[in-house]
Amino acid sequence: MWAAPPPEKSANGAHSAGAMAELVLNNEVRLDACPSELFALFGTGDSSLGWLFGSEAAALRPGSLVRLTLPLGGPARSTGTARVLSYRPNRRIDLAHESPWSGRVVCRFEPTTSGGTLLRVRITIDDGEVARLGAELGLLSHVDINVWEVPLGLLTSLSGSAGILGRSTVNCAQLAVEEINADGGVMGRAVRLFVADDSTDPGVGAVAMRRLCRIPGLAAIVGMHSSATCAVTGPMAVAQGIPYLYTPTSELTLAHPLLVRFGETPLDQLHRALPRMAAQTGGSRWFLAGNDYSWPRAIGATARSVIESSGGTVAGEGYLPLGAQEFEPVLSAIDRSQVDHVVSSFVGQDHVRFERDLAASGLRKGVRTFAPLMDDAVVEHLGESAVGTWNVLGYFAGLDTGENHQFLERYSARFGMCAPPVSAAAEGVYEAIHTWARACCAGGGVEPSALLSGLRNACFRGPRRCDAGGSLKTLLLGEATRSGVRVLDELPAASRAS
């Protein structure tokens, strides 16, 4: 039975004034298996002894990714991720929980006199996450803002299909805010970050957006989520007069001065890369696969145009809803089409499942994948199944520049060596927040008119190759390897291609 003890004290023995204490959940269960048997089952995906042993981990070493399916009561389940912090064989495993919330999981294996094991599990949810989850559940509605603070919202995906990108996104947003505040803040005021989760669901995103918009004096919202969510939340921000900085790759069509777009377009990603892949493989037949909403459909339409204009053939298409579990219909269609390449616009966890099933089916032996959302975080989840996949983005962690090396050093110093890898999505949020702060200072205030005026002159030099205001000048062609994404080349954005 789970039990929540009284709020824990800080290291000096005092409760933190004005702050919400972390939430701690404890559970223990007696199992017939001995500690060494249980310990060996961790990470194997065998859930016969409970949710903890249904976890998947490629290896048990510090920093290793752990994929969890969390019980939410009754039949409800939620996919989560964690990372190994440390372990003692047959005695203890410590995990840093990453999504859908951040915290700590400590598992202790204690032998019993009967030859079994007393398994003690302690889950700690960070205090900031308790406040966010409380707001999402409607338990916390009032927010006090100090006159010396500038509220900034972040709407991202910490759960659902795109949840595997969420924790590094929040980390990079926090890093940017801390760097801005260390440099004097925005117009002498400290930036305060508010995070909301859209669960990779437009309906949930709309509810989260309404909560953010109720924060007094909210200066802007940074959005790192699907364009399906943006189609709902973008107009909501515009109606409230709140600038909306949308950072990921997208086909975004909503035009309004308050909607500021930072990410790559489908044409940016595809116009040079697809012909180059075809030239390398010698193949000309393509299959278009992805989730069934506006962005994957735009990727498909753009890919068809690029492929056909370069002499190739689109032999088939297949689209599935967000959160799809069964990919057999698409895999069968790929097999029947006898293609050389697949453009996969599945999102996050859906792409992981698709690529794993593609590899398991044997089709990967003769089919190369181009995946417009493949980055370092997705490759980590895919492991061996990702090898050989291509993508074009504004950022990969393997970018060999001084700015990027320094950025990654700051990230590691702040969040530790076991932190999730920086994804392109996360780095885009980092640059957008810095650009927003520079624009406010250049425009003379945090009001929308000042921000939009300042964006014309604001310049932040981060790892990406951007103009003032955040427009991409060049992009990176990357290939997944066993050790991460390797940068193959630097390509001009479509608007700059000759």
PDB file of N, CA, C and O in Angstrom, residues 296-346:
ATOM      1  N   PRO A 296       2.790  15.533 -40.267  1.00  0.00           N
ATOM      2  CA  PRO A 296       3.215  14.401 -41.096  1.00  0.00           C
ATOM      3  C   PRO A 296       2.619  14.442 -42.503  1.00  0.00           C
ATOM      4  O   PRO A 296       3.286  14.033 -43.466  1.00  0.00           O
ATOM      5  N   ARG A 297       1.398  14.945 -42.625  1.00  0.00           N
ATOM      6  CA  ARG A 297       0.807  15.062 -43.957  1.00  0.00           C
ATOM      7  C   ARG A 297       1.574  16.089 -44.788  1.00  0.00           C
ATOM      8  O   ARG A 297       1.770  15.912 -45.998  1.00  0.00           O
ATOM      9  N   ALA A 298       2.029  17.176 -44.150  1.00  0.00           N
ATOM     10  CA  ALA A 298       2.824  18.181 -44.865  1.00  0.00           C
ATOM     11  C   ALA A 298       4.190  17.606 -45.245  1.00  0.00           C
ATOM     12  O   ALA A 298       4.701  17.885 -46.342  1.00  0.00           O
ATOM     13  N   ILE A 299       4.786  16.813 -44.350  1.00  0.00           N
ATOM     14  CA  ILE A 299       6.039  16.131 -44.679  1.00  0.00           C
ATOM     15  C   ILE A 299       5.819  15.235 -45.892  1.00  0.00           C
ATOM     16  O   ILE A 299       6.630  15.196 -46.838  1.00  0.00           O
ATOM     17  N   GLY A 300       4.715  14.484 -45.900  1.00  0.00           N
ATOM     18  CA  GLY A 300       4.417  13.588 -47.014  1.00  0.00           C
ATOM     19  C   GLY A 300       4.253  14.324 -48.324  1.00  0.00           C
ATOM     20  O   GLY A 300       4.788  13.910 -49.364  1.00  0.00           O
ATOM     21  N   ALA A 301       3.511  15.436 -48.291  1.00  0.00           N
ATOM     22  CA  ALA A 301       3.288  16.204 -49.518  1.00  0.00           C
ATOM     23  C   ALA A 301       4.587  16.800 -50.036  1.00  0.00           C
ATOM     24  O   ALA A 301       4.861  16.781 -51.253  1.00  0.00           O
ATOM     25  N   THR A 302       5.414  17.327 -49.123  1.00  0.00           N
ATOM     26  CA  THR A 302       6.702  17.897 -49.532  1.00  0.00           C
ATOM     27  C   THR A 302       7.632  16.815 -50.060  1.00  0.00           C
ATOM     28  O   THR A 302       8.322  17.001 -51.067  1.00  0.00           O
ATOM     29  N   ALA A 303       7.672  15.664 -49.366  1.00  0.00           N
ATOM     30  CA  ALA A 303       8.521  14.561 -49.811  1.00  0.00           C
ATOM     31  C   ALA A 303       8.121  14.087 -51.199  1.00  0.00           C
ATOM     32  O   ALA A 303       8.982  13.836 -52.056  1.00  0.00           O
ATOM     33  N   ARG A 304       6.828  13.974 -51.450  1.00  0.00           N
ATOM     34  CA  ARG A 304       6.362  13.550 -52.776  1.00  0.00           C
ATOM     35  C   ARG A 304       6.862  14.506 -53.850  1.00  0.00           C
ATOM     36  O   ARG A 304       7.348  14.080 -54.908  1.00  0.00           O
ATOM     37  N   SER A 305       6.751  15.806 -53.588  1.00  0.00           N
ATOM     38  CA  SER A 305       7.188  16.799 -54.564  1.00  0.00           C
ATOM     39  C   SER A 305       8.682  16.687 -54.830  1.00  0.00           C
ATOM     40  O   SER A 305       9.137  16.704 -55.986  1.00  0.00           O
ATOM     41  N   VAL A 306       9.490  16.572 -53.741  1.00  0.00           N
ATOM     42  CA  VAL A 306      10.951  16.483 -53.884  1.00  0.00           C
ATOM     43  C   VAL A 306      11.337  15.195 -54.606  1.00  0.00           C
ATOM     44  O   VAL A 306      12.183  15.197 -55.509  1.00  0.00           O
ATOM     45  N   ILE A 307      10.719  14.089 -54.229  1.00  0.00           N
ATOM     46  CA  ILE A 307      11.054  12.785 -54.820  1.00  0.00           C
ATOM     47  C   ILE A 307      10.720  12.758 -56.304  1.00  0.00           C
ATOM     48  O   ILE A 307      11.548  12.347 -57.145  1.00  0.00           O
ATOM     49  N   GLU A 308       9.522  13.186 -56.653  1.00  0.00           N
ATOM     50  CA  GLU A 308       9.107  13.124 -58.047  1.00  0.00           C
ATOM     51  C   GLU A 308       9.885  14.102 -58.924  1.00  0.00           C
ATOM     52  O   GLU A 308      10.191  13.802 -60.083  1.00  0.00           O
ATOM     53  N   SER A 309      10.241  15.263 -58.354  1.00  0.00           N
ATOM     54  CA  SER A 309      11.004  16.231 -59.148  1.00  0.00           C
ATOM     55  C   SER A 309      12.436  15.774 -59.393  1.00  0.00           C
ATOM     56  O   SER A 309      13.101  16.244 -60.313  1.00  0.00           O
ATOM     57  N   SER A 310      12.915  14.821 -58.573  1.00  0.00           N
ATOM     58  CA  SER A 310      14.275  14.299 -58.763  1.00  0.00           C
ATOM     59  C   SER A 310      14.274  12.927 -59.427  1.00  0.00           C
ATOM     60  O   SER A 310      15.291  12.239 -59.422  1.00  0.00           O
ATOM     61  N   GLY A 311      13.122  12.516 -59.982  1.00  0.00           N
ATOM     62  CA  GLY A 311      13.055  11.289 -60.760  1.00  0.00           C
ATOM     63  C   GLY A 311      12.694  10.042 -59.989  1.00  0.00           C
ATOM     64  O   GLY A 311      12.730   8.934 -60.539  1.00  0.00           O
ATOM     65  N   GLY A 312      12.322  10.189 -58.714  1.00  0.00           N
ATOM     66  CA  GLY A 312      11.950   9.033 -57.918  1.00  0.00           C
ATOM     67  C   GLY A 312      10.456   8.758 -57.983  1.00  0.00           C
ATOM     68  O   GLY A 312       9.687   9.478 -58.635  1.00  0.00           O
ATOM     69  N   THR A 313      10.032   7.714 -57.265  1.00  0.00           N
ATOM     70  CA  THR A 313       8.634   7.290 -57.260  1.00  0.00           C
ATOM     71  C   THR A 313       8.166   7.069 -55.834  1.00  0.00           C
ATOM     72  O   THR A 313       8.858   6.410 -55.042  1.00  0.00           O
ATOM     73  N   VAL A 314       7.004   7.621 -55.497  1.00  0.00           N
ATOM     74  CA  VAL A 314       6.362   7.319 -54.223  1.00  0.00           C
ATOM     75  C   VAL A 314       5.469   6.104 -54.453  1.00  0.00           C
ATOM     76  O   VAL A 314       4.446   6.184 -55.133  1.00  0.00           O
ATOM     77  N   ALA A 315       5.856   4.962 -53.874  1.00  0.00           N
ATOM     78  CA  ALA A 315       5.155   3.704 -54.146  1.00  0.00           C
ATOM     79  C   ALA A 315       4.021   3.428 -53.171  1.00  0.00           C
ATOM     80  O   ALA A 315       3.234   2.501 -53.392  1.00  0.00           O
ATOM     81  N   GLY A 316       3.923   4.219 -52.094  1.00  0.00           N
ATOM     82  CA  GLY A 316       2.844   3.997 -51.143  1.00  0.00           C
ATOM     83  C   GLY A 316       2.905   4.954 -49.977  1.00  0.00           C
ATOM     84  O   GLY A 316       3.925   5.616 -49.752  1.00  0.00           O
ATOM     85  N   GLU A 317       1.791   5.045 -49.236  1.00  0.00           N
ATOM     86  CA  GLU A 317       1.692   5.887 -48.050  1.00  0.00           C
ATOM     87  C   GLU A 317       0.901   5.160 -46.985  1.00  0.00           C
ATOM     88  O   GLU A 317       0.017   4.353 -47.288  1.00  0.00           O
ATOM     89  N   GLY A 318       1.191   5.469 -45.705  1.00  0.00           N
ATOM     90  CA  GLY A 318       0.432   4.904 -44.602  1.00  0.00           C
ATOM     91  C   GLY A 318       0.533   5.780 -43.372  1.00  0.00           C
ATOM     92  O   GLY A 318       1.638   6.162 -42.978  1.00  0.00           O
ATOM     93  N   TYR A 319      -0.618   6.126 -42.785  1.00  0.00           N
ATOM     94  CA  TYR A 319      -0.649   7.024 -41.631  1.00  0.00           C
ATOM     95  C   TYR A 319      -1.468   6.403 -40.509  1.00  0.00           C
ATOM     96  O   TYR A 319      -2.492   5.760 -40.750  1.00  0.00           O
ATOM     97  N   LEU A 320      -1.020   6.600 -39.266  1.00  0.00           N
ATOM     98  CA  LEU A 320      -1.681   6.048 -38.089  1.00  0.00           C
ATOM     99  C   LEU A 320      -1.863   7.150 -37.045  1.00  0.00           C
ATOM    100  O   LEU A 320      -1.095   8.116 -37.008  1.00  0.00           O
ATOM    101  N   PRO A 321      -2.860   7.033 -36.164  1.00  0.00           N
ATOM    102  CA  PRO A 321      -3.092   8.067 -35.144  1.00  0.00           C
ATOM    103  C   PRO A 321      -1.914   8.188 -34.179  1.00  0.00           C
ATOM    104  O   PRO A 321      -1.130   7.248 -33.995  1.00  0.00           O
ATOM    105  N   LEU A 322      -1.787   9.351 -33.539  1.00  0.00           N
ATOM    106  CA  LEU A 322      -0.805   9.528 -32.478  1.00  0.00           C
ATOM    107  C   LEU A 322      -1.048   8.491 -31.384  1.00  0.00           C
ATOM    108  O   LEU A 322      -2.186   8.208 -31.015  1.00  0.00           O
ATOM    109  N   GLY A 323       0.028   7.929 -30.862  1.00  0.00           N
ATOM    110  CA  GLY A 323      -0.091   6.912 -29.840  1.00  0.00           C
ATOM    111  C   GLY A 323      -0.344   5.526 -30.379  1.00  0.00           C
ATOM    112  O   GLY A 323      -0.735   4.621 -29.632  1.00  0.00           O
ATOM    113  N   ALA A 324      -0.102   5.315 -31.665  1.00  0.00           N
ATOM    114  CA  ALA A 324      -0.362   4.009 -32.280  1.00  0.00           C
ATOM    115  C   ALA A 324       0.482   2.919 -31.622  1.00  0.00           C
ATOM    116  O   ALA A 324       1.633   3.136 -31.248  1.00  0.00           O
ATOM    117  N   GLN A 325      -0.111   1.737 -31.497  1.00  0.00           N
ATOM    118  CA  GLN A 325       0.583   0.586 -30.927  1.00  0.00           C
ATOM    119  C   GLN A 325       0.833  -0.512 -31.963  1.00  0.00           C
ATOM    120  O   GLN A 325       1.734  -1.323 -31.813  1.00  0.00           O
ATOM    121  N   GLU A 326       0.034  -0.542 -33.015  1.00  0.00           N
ATOM    122  CA  GLU A 326       0.078  -1.614 -33.993  1.00  0.00           C
ATOM    123  C   GLU A 326       0.495  -1.066 -35.356  1.00  0.00           C
ATOM    124  O   GLU A 326      -0.224  -0.263 -35.970  1.00  0.00           O
ATOM    125  N   PHE A 327       1.668  -1.493 -35.845  1.00  0.00           N
ATOM    126  CA  PHE A 327       2.216  -0.968 -37.093  1.00  0.00           C
ATOM    127  C   PHE A 327       2.182  -1.980 -38.241  1.00  0.00           C
ATOM    128  O   PHE A 327       2.678  -1.703 -39.324  1.00  0.00           O
ATOM    129  N   GLU A 328       1.581  -3.131 -38.004  1.00  0.00           N
ATOM    130  CA  GLU A 328       1.564  -4.179 -39.007  1.00  0.00           C
ATOM    131  C   GLU A 328       0.951  -3.735 -40.336  1.00  0.00           C
ATOM    132  O   GLU A 328       1.486  -4.071 -41.409  1.00  0.00           O
ATOM    133  N   PRO A 329      -0.163  -2.958 -40.344  1.00  0.00           N
ATOM    134  CA  PRO A 329      -0.712  -2.531 -41.641  1.00  0.00           C
ATOM    135  C   PRO A 329       0.284  -1.729 -42.477  1.00  0.00           C
ATOM    136  O   PRO A 329       0.383  -1.917 -43.695  1.00  0.00           O
ATOM    137  N   VAL A 330       1.035  -0.832 -41.825  1.00  0.00           N
ATOM    138  CA  VAL A 330       2.016  -0.022 -42.548  1.00  0.00           C
ATOM    139  C   VAL A 330       3.205  -0.889 -42.976  1.00  0.00           C
ATOM    140  O   VAL A 330       3.690  -0.768 -44.111  1.00  0.00           O
ATOM    141  N   LEU A 331       3.661  -1.770 -42.100  1.00  0.00           N
ATOM    142  CA  LEU A 331       4.795  -2.629 -42.446  1.00  0.00           C
ATOM    143  C   LEU A 331       4.449  -3.555 -43.614  1.00  0.00           C
ATOM    144  O   LEU A 331       5.285  -3.775 -44.508  1.00  0.00           O
ATOM    145  N   SER A 332       3.236  -4.077 -43.635  1.00  0.00           N
ATOM    146  CA  SER A 332       2.808  -4.938 -44.752  1.00  0.00           C
ATOM    147  C   SER A 332       2.774  -4.157 -46.050  1.00  0.00           C
ATOM    148  O   SER A 332       3.177  -4.659 -47.114  1.00  0.00           O
ATOM    149  N   ALA A 333       2.299  -2.909 -45.975  1.00  0.00           N
ATOM    150  CA  ALA A 333       2.247  -2.076 -47.181  1.00  0.00           C
ATOM    151  C   ALA A 333       3.651  -1.759 -47.683  1.00  0.00           C
ATOM    152  O   ALA A 333       3.902  -1.728 -48.899  1.00  0.00           O
ATOM    153  N   ILE A 334       4.604  -1.521 -46.761  1.00  0.00           N
ATOM    154  CA  ILE A 334       6.002  -1.277 -47.157  1.00  0.00           C
ATOM    155  C   ILE A 334       6.564  -2.514 -47.848  1.00  0.00           C
ATOM    156  O   ILE A 334       7.235  -2.419 -48.888  1.00  0.00           O
ATOM    157  N   ASP A 335       6.283  -3.685 -47.294  1.00  0.00           N
ATOM    158  CA  ASP A 335       6.780  -4.932 -47.866  1.00  0.00           C
ATOM    159  C   ASP A 335       6.221  -5.141 -49.278  1.00  0.00           C
ATOM    160  O   ASP A 335       6.965  -5.484 -50.213  1.00  0.00           O
ATOM    161  N   ARG A 336       4.921  -4.901 -49.440  1.00  0.00           N
ATOM    162  CA  ARG A 336       4.298  -5.093 -50.757  1.00  0.00           C
ATOM    163  C   ARG A 336       4.821  -4.094 -51.786  1.00  0.00           C
ATOM    164  O   ARG A 336       4.899  -4.401 -52.978  1.00  0.00           O
ATOM    165  N   SER A 337       5.172  -2.899 -51.321  1.00  0.00           N
ATOM    166  CA  SER A 337       5.576  -1.829 -52.242  1.00  0.00           C
ATOM    167  C   SER A 337       6.988  -1.997 -52.775  1.00  0.00           C
ATOM    168  O   SER A 337       7.377  -1.328 -53.738  1.00  0.00           O
ATOM    169  N   GLN A 338       7.790  -2.873 -52.139  1.00  0.00           N
ATOM    170  CA  GLN A 338       9.158  -3.139 -52.572  1.00  0.00           C
ATOM    171  C   GLN A 338       9.954  -1.833 -52.756  1.00  0.00           C
ATOM    172  O   GLN A 338      10.500  -1.550 -53.815  1.00  0.00           O
ATOM    173  N   VAL A 339       9.992  -1.052 -51.673  1.00  0.00           N
ATOM    174  CA  VAL A 339      10.643   0.254 -51.728  1.00  0.00           C
ATOM    175  C   VAL A 339      12.089   0.171 -51.239  1.00  0.00           C
ATOM    176  O   VAL A 339      12.503  -0.804 -50.599  1.00  0.00           O
ATOM    177  N   ASP A 340      12.832   1.221 -51.543  1.00  0.00           N
ATOM    178  CA  ASP A 340      14.224   1.338 -51.110  1.00  0.00           C
ATOM    179  C   ASP A 340      14.361   2.230 -49.874  1.00  0.00           C
ATOM    180  O   ASP A 340      15.340   2.121 -49.141  1.00  0.00           O
ATOM    181  N   HIS A 341      13.377   3.123 -49.693  1.00  0.00           N
ATOM    182  CA  HIS A 341      13.472   4.114 -48.629  1.00  0.00           C
ATOM    183  C   HIS A 341      12.102   4.353 -47.997  1.00  0.00           C
ATOM    184  O   HIS A 341      11.073   4.207 -48.665  1.00  0.00           O
ATOM    185  N   VAL A 342      12.123   4.769 -46.736  1.00  0.00           N
ATOM    186  CA  VAL A 342      10.911   5.193 -46.033  1.00  0.00           C
ATOM    187  C   VAL A 342      11.158   6.579 -45.447  1.00  0.00           C
ATOM    188  O   VAL A 342      12.211   6.825 -44.848  1.00  0.00           O
ATOM    189  N   VAL A 343      10.209   7.491 -45.649  1.00  0.00           N
ATOM    190  CA  VAL A 343      10.208   8.758 -44.919  1.00  0.00           C
ATOM    191  C   VAL A 343       9.251   8.558 -43.748  1.00  0.00           C
ATOM    192  O   VAL A 343       8.042   8.419 -43.938  1.00  0.00           O
ATOM    193  N   SER A 344       9.787   8.512 -42.523  1.00  0.00           N
ATOM    194  CA  SER A 344       8.984   8.239 -41.332  1.00  0.00           C
ATOM    195  C   SER A 344       8.760   9.522 -40.546  1.00  0.00           C
ATOM    196  O   SER A 344       9.677  10.051 -39.911  1.00  0.00           O
ATOM    197  N   SER A 345       7.522  10.020 -40.582  1.00  0.00           N
ATOM    198  CA  SER A 345       7.177  11.209 -39.800  1.00  0.00           C
ATOM    199  C   SER A 345       6.354  10.826 -38.574  1.00  0.00           C
ATOM    200  O   SER A 345       5.485  11.583 -38.143  1.00  0.00           O
ATOM    201  N   PHE A 346       6.642   9.632 -38.018  1.00  0.00           N
ATOM    202  CA  PHE A 346       6.078   9.285 -36.719  1.00  0.00           C
ATOM    203  C   PHE A 346       6.760  10.124 -35.643  1.00  0.00           C
ATOM    204  O   PHE A 346       7.922  10.517 -35.779  1.00  0.00           O
TER     205      PHE A 346
END
